Short mmCIF file of C-alpha atoms in Angstrom, two decimals:
data_model
loop_
_atom_site.label_atom_id
_atom_site.label_comp_id
_atom_site.label_asym_id
_atom_site.label_seq_id
_atom_site.Cartn_x
_atom_site.Cartn_y
_atom_site.Cartn_z
CA MET A 884 128.51 50.10 185.37
CA VAL A 885 130.23 52.44 187.80
CA THR A 886 134.01 52.38 188.13
CA SER A 887 134.81 55.16 190.57
CA GLY A 888 138.13 53.80 191.85
CA PRO A 889 139.65 54.41 195.29
CA LEU A 890 139.26 57.71 197.10
CA THR A 891 141.72 60.38 196.05
CA PRO A 892 143.42 62.98 198.28
CA GLY A 893 141.35 65.64 196.53
CA GLN A 894 138.07 63.94 197.40
CA VAL A 895 139.11 63.43 201.02
CA SER A 896 140.23 67.08 201.16
CA PHE A 897 136.82 68.17 199.98
CA LEU A 898 135.14 66.10 202.70
CA LEU A 899 137.48 67.42 205.38
CA GLY A 900 136.68 70.95 204.28
CA ILE A 901 132.94 70.75 203.68
CA VAL A 902 131.88 68.79 206.78
CA PRO A 903 132.99 71.47 209.32
CA VAL A 904 131.34 74.14 207.15
CA ILE A 905 128.05 72.24 207.14
CA VAL A 906 128.23 71.79 210.92
CA ALA A 907 128.97 75.51 211.35
CA TRP A 908 126.10 76.44 209.03
CA ILE A 909 123.60 74.26 210.95
CA TYR A 910 124.77 75.82 214.21
CA SER A 911 124.50 79.33 212.74
CA GLU A 912 120.91 78.64 211.67
CA PHE A 913 120.17 77.48 215.21
CA LEU A 914 121.73 80.67 216.59
CA GLU A 915 119.70 82.80 214.20
CA TYR A 916 116.53 81.00 215.22
CA LYS A 917 117.28 81.56 218.90
CA LYS A 918 118.11 85.20 218.22
CA ASN A 919 114.79 85.77 216.44
CA SER A 920 112.88 83.92 219.13
CA PHE A 921 114.59 85.99 221.81
CA SER A 922 113.87 89.25 219.96
CA SER A 923 110.22 88.30 219.53
CA LYS A 924 109.90 87.53 223.24
CA VAL A 925 111.51 90.86 224.20
CA HIS A 926 109.17 92.80 221.87
CA SER A 927 106.21 90.93 223.28
CA ASP A 928 107.20 91.79 226.84
CA VAL A 929 107.74 95.43 225.93
CA ASN A 930 104.24 95.66 224.51
CA LEU A 931 102.75 94.73 227.89
CA VAL A 932 103.86 97.96 229.53
CA GLU A 933 104.47 101.54 228.58
CA LEU A 934 107.84 102.11 226.95
CA GLY A 935 108.51 105.25 228.90
CA ASN A 936 108.48 103.44 232.25
CA HIS A 937 111.22 100.96 231.34
CA THR A 938 114.88 101.66 230.77
CA VAL A 939 117.23 98.81 230.26
CA LYS A 940 120.62 99.41 231.79
CA GLU A 941 123.81 98.02 230.29
CA ASP A 942 124.20 95.51 233.11
CA ASP A 943 120.65 94.28 232.59
CA GLY A 944 121.37 93.92 228.90
CA ALA A 945 124.45 91.86 229.69
CA VAL A 946 122.38 89.62 231.95
CA LEU A 947 119.78 89.16 229.23
CA LEU A 948 122.45 88.19 226.70
CA GLU A 949 124.10 85.80 229.11
CA GLY A 950 120.75 84.15 229.69
CA GLY A 951 120.31 83.54 225.97
CA VAL A 952 122.49 82.17 223.21
CA LEU A 953 123.80 85.46 221.86
CA GLN A 954 126.57 85.94 224.35
CA SER A 955 128.91 88.76 223.52
CA SER A 956 132.17 87.44 222.26
CA SER A 957 135.38 88.82 223.68
CA PRO A 958 136.96 91.87 222.05
CA LYS A 959 139.74 89.68 220.70
CA LEU A 960 137.27 87.46 218.90
CA ARG A 961 135.27 90.41 217.60
CA SER A 962 138.27 92.01 216.02
CA SER A 963 139.08 90.39 212.69
CA SER A 964 142.30 92.40 212.60
CA VAL A 965 143.57 90.57 215.70
CA THR A 966 142.07 87.11 215.29
CA SER A 967 141.78 85.49 211.89
CA TYR A 968 138.50 84.34 210.44
CA ILE A 969 139.76 80.77 210.53
CA VAL A 970 140.33 80.83 214.29
CA ARG A 971 136.90 82.33 214.88
CA PHE A 972 135.38 79.69 212.63
CA PHE A 973 136.98 76.74 214.42
CA MET A 974 136.16 78.27 217.82
CA MET A 975 132.53 78.47 216.63
CA ASP A 976 132.41 82.13 217.62
CA GLU A 977 128.69 82.87 217.68
CA SER A 978 128.78 86.44 216.36
CA PHE A 979 131.04 85.32 213.51
CA LEU A 980 128.71 82.44 212.57
CA ILE A 981 125.63 84.67 212.58
CA GLU A 982 127.36 87.35 210.51
CA ASN A 983 128.46 84.78 207.92
CA ARG A 984 125.38 82.55 208.06
CA LEU A 985 124.37 83.16 204.44
CA THR A 986 127.88 82.45 203.17
CA LEU A 987 128.03 79.23 205.20
CA ARG A 988 124.64 78.29 203.80
CA ALA A 989 125.82 78.90 200.23
CA ILE A 990 128.97 76.81 200.74
CA SER A 991 126.94 74.00 202.33
CA GLU A 992 124.39 73.99 199.53
CA PHE A 993 127.20 73.93 197.00
CA GLY A 994 128.70 70.93 198.81
CA PHE A 995 125.36 69.09 198.86
CA LEU A 996 124.90 69.67 195.12
CA LEU A 997 128.36 68.29 194.38
CA GLY A 998 127.45 65.31 196.55
CA TYR A 999 124.42 64.81 194.29
CA PHE A 1000 126.78 64.91 191.30
CA TYR A 1001 128.80 62.10 192.85
CA LEU A 1002 125.70 60.14 193.77
CA CYS A 1003 124.36 60.27 190.21
CA ASP A 1004 127.58 59.57 188.36
CA ARG A 1005 129.81 57.58 190.67
CA THR A 1006 127.47 55.19 192.51
CA ASN A 1007 125.08 52.42 191.58
CA LEU A 1008 122.23 53.85 193.66
CA LEU A 1009 120.56 55.36 190.57
CA GLY A 1010 119.91 53.67 187.26
CA GLU A 1011 121.13 54.28 183.75
CA SER A 1012 119.77 53.80 180.25
CA LYS A 1013 121.03 53.95 176.70
CA LYS A 1014 120.69 56.89 174.37
CA SER A 1015 118.40 56.67 171.35
CA TYR A 1016 117.81 59.13 168.54
CA ASN A 1017 114.57 59.81 166.71
CA ARG A 1018 114.63 62.82 164.40
CA ASP A 1019 110.89 63.37 164.64
CA LEU A 1020 110.94 63.41 168.45
CA PHE A 1021 114.06 65.59 168.52
CA LEU A 1022 112.56 68.27 166.27
CA PHE A 1023 109.18 68.04 167.99
CA LEU A 1024 110.67 68.78 171.41
CA TYR A 1025 112.81 71.64 170.15
CA PHE A 1026 110.10 73.39 168.16
CA LEU A 1027 107.65 72.85 171.02
CA LEU A 1028 110.06 74.72 173.27
CA ILE A 1029 110.32 77.54 170.73
CA ILE A 1030 106.52 77.82 170.57
CA VAL A 1031 106.23 77.86 174.36
CA ALA A 1032 109.00 80.47 174.59
CA ALA A 1033 107.32 82.64 171.95
CA MET A 1034 103.92 82.42 173.68
CA THR A 1035 105.17 83.05 177.21
CA SER A 1036 108.41 85.05 177.06
CA PHE A 1037 108.28 87.28 173.98
CA LYS A 1038 109.51 90.72 175.00
CA ILE A 1039 110.23 94.00 173.22
CA HIS A 1040 113.16 95.95 174.65
CA HIS A 1041 113.62 99.71 174.56
CA ASP A 1042 117.21 99.92 175.74
CA LYS A 1043 119.39 102.73 174.47
CA SER A 1044 122.74 102.28 172.79
CA PRO A 1045 125.68 103.31 175.02
CA PHE A 1046 127.34 104.81 171.94
CA SER A 1047 124.58 106.80 170.23
CA GLY A 1048 121.94 106.99 172.96
CA LYS A 1049 119.31 105.74 170.51
CA SER A 1050 117.37 102.47 170.34
CA ILE A 1051 119.59 100.76 167.79
CA LEU A 1052 120.33 97.72 169.98
CA TYR A 1053 122.75 96.09 167.54
CA LEU A 1054 124.02 92.88 169.14
CA ASN A 1055 122.51 93.91 172.48
CA ARG A 1056 122.86 91.82 175.64
CA HIS A 1057 119.31 90.43 175.45
CA GLN A 1058 119.98 89.22 171.92
CA THR A 1059 123.30 87.53 172.68
CA GLU A 1060 121.87 85.83 175.79
CA GLU A 1061 118.96 84.54 173.71
CA TRP A 1062 121.43 83.38 171.06
CA LYS A 1063 123.40 81.43 173.66
CA GLY A 1064 120.18 79.98 175.05
CA TRP A 1065 118.71 78.46 171.89
CA MET A 1066 122.12 77.14 170.86
CA GLN A 1067 122.64 75.59 174.29
CA VAL A 1068 119.32 73.76 174.11
CA LEU A 1069 120.32 72.16 170.80
CA PHE A 1070 123.80 71.44 172.14
CA LEU A 1071 122.37 69.63 175.17
CA MET A 1072 119.75 67.75 173.18
CA TYR A 1073 122.51 66.66 170.79
CA HIS A 1074 124.26 65.00 173.73
CA TYR A 1075 121.13 63.57 175.32
CA PHE A 1076 119.70 61.97 172.18
CA ALA A 1077 123.06 61.26 170.47
CA ALA A 1078 121.95 63.32 167.45
CA THR A 1079 125.17 62.79 165.54
CA GLU A 1080 123.66 64.07 162.29
CA ILE A 1081 123.89 67.67 163.58
CA TYR A 1082 127.54 67.34 164.63
CA ASN A 1083 128.68 70.08 162.25
CA ALA A 1084 126.02 72.46 163.58
CA ILE A 1085 127.25 71.84 167.13
CA ARG A 1086 130.75 72.79 166.03
CA VAL A 1087 129.35 76.09 164.75
CA PHE A 1088 127.52 76.68 168.04
CA ILE A 1089 130.72 76.18 170.04
CA ALA A 1090 132.50 78.55 167.67
CA ALA A 1091 129.75 81.10 168.32
CA TYR A 1092 130.35 80.79 172.07
CA VAL A 1093 134.05 81.41 171.55
CA TRP A 1094 133.22 84.31 169.21
CA MET A 1095 131.21 85.82 172.07
CA THR A 1096 134.21 85.39 174.36
CA GLY A 1097 136.26 87.58 172.04
CA PHE A 1098 133.41 90.00 171.41
CA GLY A 1099 132.27 90.38 175.03
CA ASN A 1100 135.68 90.63 176.65
CA PHE A 1101 137.00 93.03 174.04
CA SER A 1102 133.93 95.25 174.44
CA TYR A 1103 134.34 95.33 178.22
CA TYR A 1104 138.06 96.03 178.35
CA TYR A 1105 138.02 98.47 175.44
CA ILE A 1106 135.16 100.55 176.85
CA ARG A 1107 135.63 100.20 180.62
CA LYS A 1108 139.44 100.07 180.55
CA ASP A 1109 139.28 98.02 183.74
CA PHE A 1110 142.31 95.74 183.82
CA SER A 1111 142.34 95.55 187.61
CA LEU A 1112 143.22 92.43 189.56
CA PRO A 1113 139.72 92.11 191.10
CA ARG A 1114 138.04 92.20 187.68
CA PHE A 1115 140.44 89.56 186.38
CA ALA A 1116 139.90 87.39 189.46
CA GLN A 1117 136.12 87.65 189.14
CA MET A 1118 136.26 86.52 185.53
CA MET A 1119 138.48 83.55 186.38
CA TRP A 1120 136.16 82.65 189.27
CA ARG A 1121 133.14 82.70 186.96
CA LEU A 1122 134.80 80.44 184.43
CA ASN A 1123 136.53 77.97 186.73
CA PHE A 1124 134.98 77.85 190.20
CA LEU A 1125 132.44 75.09 189.50
CA VAL A 1126 134.65 73.08 187.18
CA LEU A 1127 137.51 73.10 189.70
CA PHE A 1128 135.39 71.40 192.35
CA CYS A 1129 133.90 68.99 189.80
CA CYS A 1130 137.43 67.91 188.91
CA ILE A 1131 138.24 67.39 192.60
CA VAL A 1132 135.05 65.63 193.71
CA LEU A 1133 134.65 63.46 190.61
CA ASN A 1134 138.36 62.87 189.97
CA ASN A 1135 138.21 64.23 186.43
CA ASN A 1136 140.76 66.09 184.38
CA TYR A 1137 140.17 69.74 183.47
CA THR A 1138 140.04 69.06 179.73
CA LEU A 1139 137.03 66.75 180.10
CA TYR A 1140 135.11 70.03 180.45
CA TYR A 1141 136.93 71.46 177.43
CA ILE A 1142 134.69 74.51 177.10
CA CYS A 1143 136.10 75.87 180.39
CA PRO A 1144 139.82 75.78 179.51
CA MET A 1145 139.02 77.04 176.01
CA HIS A 1146 137.12 80.08 177.26
CA THR A 1147 139.75 80.66 179.93
CA LEU A 1148 142.55 80.59 177.37
CA PHE A 1149 140.86 82.94 174.91
CA THR A 1150 139.77 85.26 177.73
CA LEU A 1151 143.39 85.46 178.87
CA MET A 1152 144.51 86.18 175.32
CA VAL A 1153 141.99 89.01 174.92
CA TYR A 1154 143.00 90.36 178.33
CA GLY A 1155 146.66 90.23 177.37
CA ALA A 1156 146.13 91.78 173.96
CA LEU A 1157 144.24 94.77 175.33
CA GLY A 1158 146.03 94.99 178.67
CA ILE A 1159 149.53 95.37 177.23
CA LEU A 1160 150.13 99.05 176.49
CA ASN A 1161 146.43 99.64 177.13
CA LYS A 1162 146.78 103.44 177.16
CA TYR A 1163 147.33 103.26 173.39
CA ASN A 1164 144.21 101.22 172.64
CA GLU A 1165 142.42 104.26 171.23
CA ILE A 1166 144.97 104.51 168.41
CA GLY A 1167 143.71 102.54 165.41
CA SER A 1168 147.15 101.52 164.15
CA VAL A 1169 148.09 100.14 167.57
CA MET A 1170 144.90 98.11 167.73
CA ALA A 1171 145.58 96.79 164.21
CA VAL A 1172 149.04 95.67 165.32
CA LYS A 1173 147.57 93.96 168.39
CA ILE A 1174 144.99 92.06 166.35
CA LEU A 1175 147.60 91.05 163.78
CA GLY A 1176 149.76 89.94 166.70
CA CYS A 1177 146.94 87.67 167.88
CA PHE A 1178 146.73 86.10 164.43
CA PHE A 1179 150.51 85.66 164.41
CA VAL A 1180 150.48 83.88 167.79
CA VAL A 1181 147.70 81.52 166.69
CA ILE A 1182 149.41 80.73 163.39
CA LEU A 1183 152.71 80.12 165.18
CA VAL A 1184 151.28 77.80 167.84
CA TRP A 1185 148.61 75.88 165.92
CA GLU A 1186 149.76 75.91 162.30
CA ILE A 1187 153.49 75.20 162.56
CA PRO A 1188 154.17 71.53 163.43
CA GLY A 1189 155.86 70.93 166.75
CA VAL A 1190 155.25 74.36 168.24
CA PHE A 1191 151.99 73.38 169.94
CA ASP A 1192 153.64 70.55 171.88
CA LEU A 1193 156.58 72.78 172.75
CA VAL A 1194 154.29 75.48 174.17
CA TRP A 1195 151.76 73.30 175.95
CA SER A 1196 153.78 70.29 177.16
CA PRO A 1197 154.74 72.09 180.43
CA PHE A 1198 151.00 72.34 181.13
CA THR A 1199 150.27 68.66 180.56
CA PHE A 1200 149.58 68.26 184.28
CA LEU A 1201 146.67 70.69 183.86
CA LEU A 1202 145.46 70.09 180.29
CA GLY A 1203 146.44 66.47 179.74
CA TYR A 1204 143.53 64.09 179.21
CA ASN A 1205 142.97 60.50 178.15
CA ASP A 1206 139.52 59.18 177.35
CA PRO A 1207 139.31 55.70 178.99
CA ALA A 1208 137.69 54.49 175.76
CA LYS A 1209 140.69 55.77 173.71
CA PRO A 1210 143.73 55.31 175.96
CA ASN A 1211 146.32 55.31 173.16
CA PHE A 1212 146.00 58.97 172.19
CA PRO A 1213 148.68 61.40 173.43
CA ARG A 1214 147.78 63.30 176.59
CA LEU A 1215 147.52 66.63 174.78
CA HIS A 1216 145.58 65.28 171.80
CA GLU A 1217 142.18 66.38 173.13
CA TRP A 1218 143.39 69.87 174.02
CA HIS A 1219 145.03 70.26 170.61
CA PHE A 1220 141.85 69.16 168.84
CA ARG A 1221 139.40 71.24 170.90
CA SER A 1222 141.40 74.46 171.08
CA GLY A 1223 142.49 74.17 167.46
CA LEU A 1224 138.96 74.01 166.09
CA ASP A 1225 138.18 77.53 167.29
CA ARG A 1226 141.63 79.07 167.31
CA TYR A 1227 140.72 82.04 165.09
CA ILE A 1228 137.10 82.82 165.84
CA TRP A 1229 137.79 84.67 169.11
CA ILE A 1230 139.91 87.15 167.12
CA ILE A 1231 137.00 87.63 164.70
CA GLY A 1232 134.87 88.41 167.75
CA MET A 1233 137.42 91.06 168.79
CA ILE A 1234 137.30 92.65 165.33
CA TYR A 1235 133.50 92.74 165.36
CA ALA A 1236 133.57 94.33 168.81
CA TYR A 1237 136.08 96.96 167.68
CA TYR A 1238 133.83 97.99 164.78
CA HIS A 1239 130.62 97.68 166.79
CA PRO A 1240 130.25 101.47 167.40
CA THR A 1241 130.94 102.16 163.72
CA VAL A 1242 128.29 99.69 162.60
CA GLU A 1243 125.83 101.18 165.08
CA ARG A 1244 126.40 104.66 163.69
CA TRP A 1245 125.96 103.32 160.16
CA MET A 1246 122.70 101.61 161.16
CA GLU A 1247 121.52 104.80 162.85
CA LYS A 1248 122.04 106.77 159.64
CA LEU A 1249 120.33 104.02 157.63
CA GLU A 1250 117.24 104.15 159.85
CA GLU A 1251 117.00 107.89 159.19
CA THR A 1252 117.17 107.67 155.39
CA GLU A 1253 114.19 107.55 153.06
CA VAL A 1254 112.13 104.35 153.04
CA LYS A 1255 113.05 103.28 149.51
CA ARG A 1256 116.79 103.49 150.14
CA ARG A 1257 116.45 101.84 153.56
CA VAL A 1258 114.47 98.93 152.16
CA SER A 1259 116.84 98.43 149.22
CA VAL A 1260 119.93 98.36 151.49
CA LYS A 1261 118.34 95.92 153.91
CA THR A 1262 117.13 93.73 151.07
CA GLY A 1263 120.66 93.65 149.68
CA VAL A 1264 122.05 92.65 153.08
CA VAL A 1265 119.48 89.84 153.37
CA ILE A 1266 120.17 88.53 149.85
CA ILE A 1267 123.95 88.57 150.28
CA SER A 1268 123.65 86.87 153.68
CA LEU A 1269 121.35 84.16 152.34
CA VAL A 1270 123.63 83.49 149.37
CA MET A 1271 126.68 83.25 151.63
CA GLY A 1272 124.80 80.98 154.00
CA TYR A 1273 123.60 78.76 151.17
CA LEU A 1274 127.06 78.38 149.65
CA TRP A 1275 128.56 77.58 153.05
CA PHE A 1276 125.79 75.04 153.74
CA GLU A 1277 126.19 73.33 150.37
CA TYR A 1278 129.97 73.20 150.14
CA ILE A 1279 131.15 73.17 153.75
CA TYR A 1280 128.41 72.11 156.17
CA LYS A 1281 127.41 68.99 154.19
CA LEU A 1282 130.92 67.53 154.39
CA ASP A 1283 131.51 64.52 156.62
CA LYS A 1284 132.63 65.50 160.10
CA VAL A 1285 136.30 64.60 159.67
CA THR A 1286 136.61 66.69 156.49
CA TYR A 1287 134.42 69.44 157.93
CA ASN A 1288 136.69 69.78 160.98
CA LYS A 1289 139.60 70.62 158.66
CA TYR A 1290 137.70 73.57 157.18
CA HIS A 1291 135.92 74.66 160.35
CA PRO A 1292 138.64 76.96 161.84
CA TYR A 1293 138.69 78.99 158.61
CA THR A 1294 134.97 79.04 157.80
CA SER A 1295 133.05 79.15 161.10
CA TRP A 1296 132.87 82.97 160.85
CA ILE A 1297 130.55 82.65 157.83
CA PRO A 1298 127.41 81.19 159.51
CA ILE A 1299 128.01 83.41 162.54
CA THR A 1300 128.15 86.52 160.36
CA VAL A 1301 125.08 85.42 158.41
CA TYR A 1302 123.11 84.98 161.63
CA ILE A 1303 124.22 88.37 162.97
CA CYS A 1304 123.21 90.11 159.73
CA LEU A 1305 119.78 88.46 159.55
CA ARG A 1306 119.06 88.87 163.26
CA ASN A 1307 119.89 92.58 163.16
CA VAL A 1308 118.54 93.56 159.76
CA SER A 1309 115.68 95.65 161.15
CA GLN A 1310 114.92 97.63 164.28
CA SER A 1311 111.98 95.41 165.17
CA LEU A 1312 114.05 92.22 164.91
CA ARG A 1313 116.78 93.75 167.06
CA SER A 1314 114.43 94.96 169.74
CA TYR A 1315 112.69 91.71 170.67
CA SER A 1316 113.92 88.57 172.37
CA LEU A 1317 112.53 85.38 173.83
CA THR A 1318 113.43 85.79 177.47
CA LEU A 1319 113.13 82.06 178.20
CA PHE A 1320 116.09 81.42 175.92
CA ALA A 1321 117.86 84.49 177.32
CA TRP A 1322 117.43 83.05 180.83
CA LEU A 1323 118.86 79.74 179.67
CA GLY A 1324 121.68 81.65 178.02
CA LYS A 1325 122.78 83.01 181.39
CA ILE A 1326 123.37 79.53 182.82
CA THR A 1327 125.10 77.90 179.83
CA LEU A 1328 128.29 77.23 181.79
CA GLU A 1329 126.41 75.45 184.58
CA THR A 1330 124.19 73.45 182.21
CA TYR A 1331 127.26 72.43 180.21
CA ILE A 1332 129.13 71.12 183.26
CA SER A 1333 126.14 69.63 185.08
CA GLN A 1334 124.82 67.66 182.10
CA ILE A 1335 127.78 65.29 182.26
CA HIS A 1336 126.92 64.10 185.76
CA ILE A 1337 123.24 64.63 186.64
CA TRP A 1338 121.53 64.38 183.23
CA LEU A 1339 123.87 62.05 181.43
CA ARG A 1340 126.18 59.52 183.01
CA SER A 1341 129.69 58.19 182.46
CA GLY A 1342 130.26 56.18 185.64
CA VAL A 1343 134.04 56.42 185.36
CA PRO A 1344 136.64 59.17 185.93
CA ASP A 1345 137.36 61.12 182.74
CA GLY A 1346 134.75 59.11 180.87
CA GLN A 1347 132.58 60.64 178.18
CA PRO A 1348 128.86 60.55 179.12
CA LYS A 1349 127.68 57.71 176.89
CA LEU A 1350 124.63 56.83 179.01
CA LEU A 1351 121.58 58.60 180.44
CA LEU A 1352 120.70 58.96 184.10
CA SER A 1353 117.55 56.93 184.75
CA LEU A 1354 115.27 57.83 187.66
CA ILE A 1355 112.14 56.22 186.15
CA PRO A 1356 113.25 52.98 184.45
CA GLY A 1357 111.13 51.89 181.51
CA TYR A 1358 109.56 55.32 180.94
CA PRO A 1359 112.05 57.26 178.81
CA MET A 1360 109.94 60.39 178.27
CA LEU A 1361 108.83 60.65 181.91
CA ASN A 1362 112.44 60.12 182.89
CA PHE A 1363 113.49 62.85 180.46
CA MET A 1364 110.96 65.24 182.00
CA LEU A 1365 112.02 64.50 185.60
CA THR A 1366 115.79 64.47 185.11
CA THR A 1367 115.63 67.60 182.95
CA SER A 1368 113.64 69.48 185.58
CA ILE A 1369 116.08 68.56 188.35
CA TYR A 1370 119.03 69.28 186.10
CA VAL A 1371 117.87 72.78 185.11
CA VAL A 1372 116.98 73.74 188.70
CA ILE A 1373 120.36 72.58 189.99
CA SER A 1374 122.17 74.38 187.17
CA TYR A 1375 120.40 77.60 188.06
CA ARG A 1376 121.21 77.17 191.75
CA LEU A 1377 124.87 76.59 190.89
CA PHE A 1378 124.82 79.80 188.84
CA GLU A 1379 123.39 81.69 191.81
CA LEU A 1380 125.81 80.12 194.29
CA THR A 1381 128.80 80.91 192.10
CA GLY A 1382 127.78 84.56 192.13
CA THR A 1383 127.06 84.59 195.86
CA LEU A 1384 130.42 83.07 196.77
CA LYS A 1385 132.24 85.30 194.29
CA THR A 1386 130.82 88.32 196.10
CA ALA A 1387 131.91 86.86 199.45
CA PHE A 1388 135.47 85.89 198.52
CA VAL A 1389 136.46 88.08 195.55
CA PRO A 1390 136.12 91.73 196.59
CA SER A 1391 135.75 94.17 193.72
CA LYS A 1392 137.80 97.09 195.06
CA ASP A 1393 140.15 95.71 197.71
CA ASN A 1394 143.35 94.23 196.29
CA LYS A 1395 144.86 93.53 199.72
CA ARG A 1396 141.86 91.56 200.86
CA LEU A 1397 141.77 89.67 197.57
CA ILE A 1398 145.43 88.69 197.86
CA TYR A 1399 144.87 87.75 201.49
CA ASN A 1400 141.96 85.52 200.51
CA VAL A 1401 144.06 83.82 197.83
CA VAL A 1402 146.90 83.18 200.29
CA VAL A 1403 144.50 81.82 202.93
CA ALA A 1404 142.72 79.61 200.39
CA THR A 1405 146.05 78.24 199.19
CA ALA A 1406 147.19 77.55 202.75
CA ILE A 1407 143.92 75.82 203.69
CA SER A 1408 144.00 73.73 200.52
CA THR A 1409 147.60 72.70 201.18
CA VAL A 1410 146.84 71.68 204.76
CA LEU A 1411 143.71 69.73 203.78
CA TYR A 1412 145.50 67.96 200.94
CA SER A 1413 148.44 67.05 203.18
CA LEU A 1414 146.13 65.65 205.84
CA SER A 1415 144.19 63.70 203.22
CA PHE A 1416 147.38 62.28 201.78
CA LEU A 1417 148.46 61.12 205.24
CA PHE A 1418 145.05 59.62 206.02
CA LEU A 1419 145.11 57.61 202.79
CA LYS A 1420 148.66 56.41 203.40
CA MET A 1421 148.08 55.54 207.05
CA PRO A 1422 146.49 52.08 206.46
CA ARG A 1423 149.61 51.00 204.56
CA PHE A 1424 151.86 52.02 207.42
CA LEU A 1425 149.70 50.11 209.90
CA VAL A 1426 149.91 46.84 207.94
#
């Protein structure tokens, strides 16, 4: 049953903003079509006679343009330094629309996809069904996907290490993307089939994502030393662009999509840790102090009673959340629970990233030693890893979920480390990946957000997705096939659109333009929200 509630100012703002863009995009496509048709006709006419006998004067060219659609705009409209993009947009300046046609198309497509989100999750036009779990079916589908991936996307990589220049490939990008991919599939299937028996494994997977946040961001900032505003803005755009509009269009709170604020927080903490006094990052003692400082901050905020509420209560407007099914919990309960589960693992990721070059050099030397010594060392690593994994599985993983959650912040590094050791124990294991999972690993953010609205279904603002979207009632497996196909395609398109719009609005080397774009976006948002607020209040004044 859908309970969408009345329209909000945010939703009306989105409509007021997206409708003119869609109109402008359609008009720009028409202009492009006319331009191409006109060009084709001119080329066709030129082919009828010898080129040398025809010279088109400037006046003739002006007449030709005036006869078609591509009229030259005035110098004032052509100059973006004199007339703002907004004025040119609302005046439907033809040259401006043609120049920005692809951007208008991307924004329009993004708006249509969010409309599909609303259609699936906030209307009764499409059906819904209940979740059901069958272990045999669950494992069958997952292992079938692994077999298909192995048969169709197995690939051996020959990339060189940026540190040693050799094919060591320890924790290479292909491997981490694949890692994210196969975890994401299990994470999504856990939600779709309500596979509560693997709850503890899902907690480990989320910890692994957060570990990668620490590892990846530390590696980038430590090596590239790029703490520029554009780089920071691009990262924030990647993490929050889609979720921001989902919150607006679907009237949800930010913490419903808890992965996004978690990754944003820990990205900011890595950025801050390395950005402060960054010219001293090469000094080992300074880096040790920074990492210890991160541990101190986490212990202070999450371990000492009362400090968490003191720190985060000013941000309740952003991070506050109440599940409609559990309205009695404090507003910051969900944020405290979610962020607290993985409060340390991002720092472990930073430590692993710091020692990554050292481990690579050690592995390089190991690969060059005699076979007997190499085999004995690798065998020892495998045995120790398996013993650690077994002990963790027996004494930690098998606990009930409430008890497990108490141990999780302090033990999640164990299965992650075991996996890293086993996955990288030999050159051959390091060098291959299943590119299907790696491809899925690239769109984990989009699949995570989209699942809530176009694969699953809550039907209520801030509601957890307890139901399934049903497009083929009575045929659960056919419905699973259809909704999954649509869901994956849309997730990939959202990934592409996020990148396209980031390129358009977040310049990589122009701070002034970036700040200008932020100011303009803030101004437009304020105007749209104010108008929406007035429109929604107007009926009351008329009564």
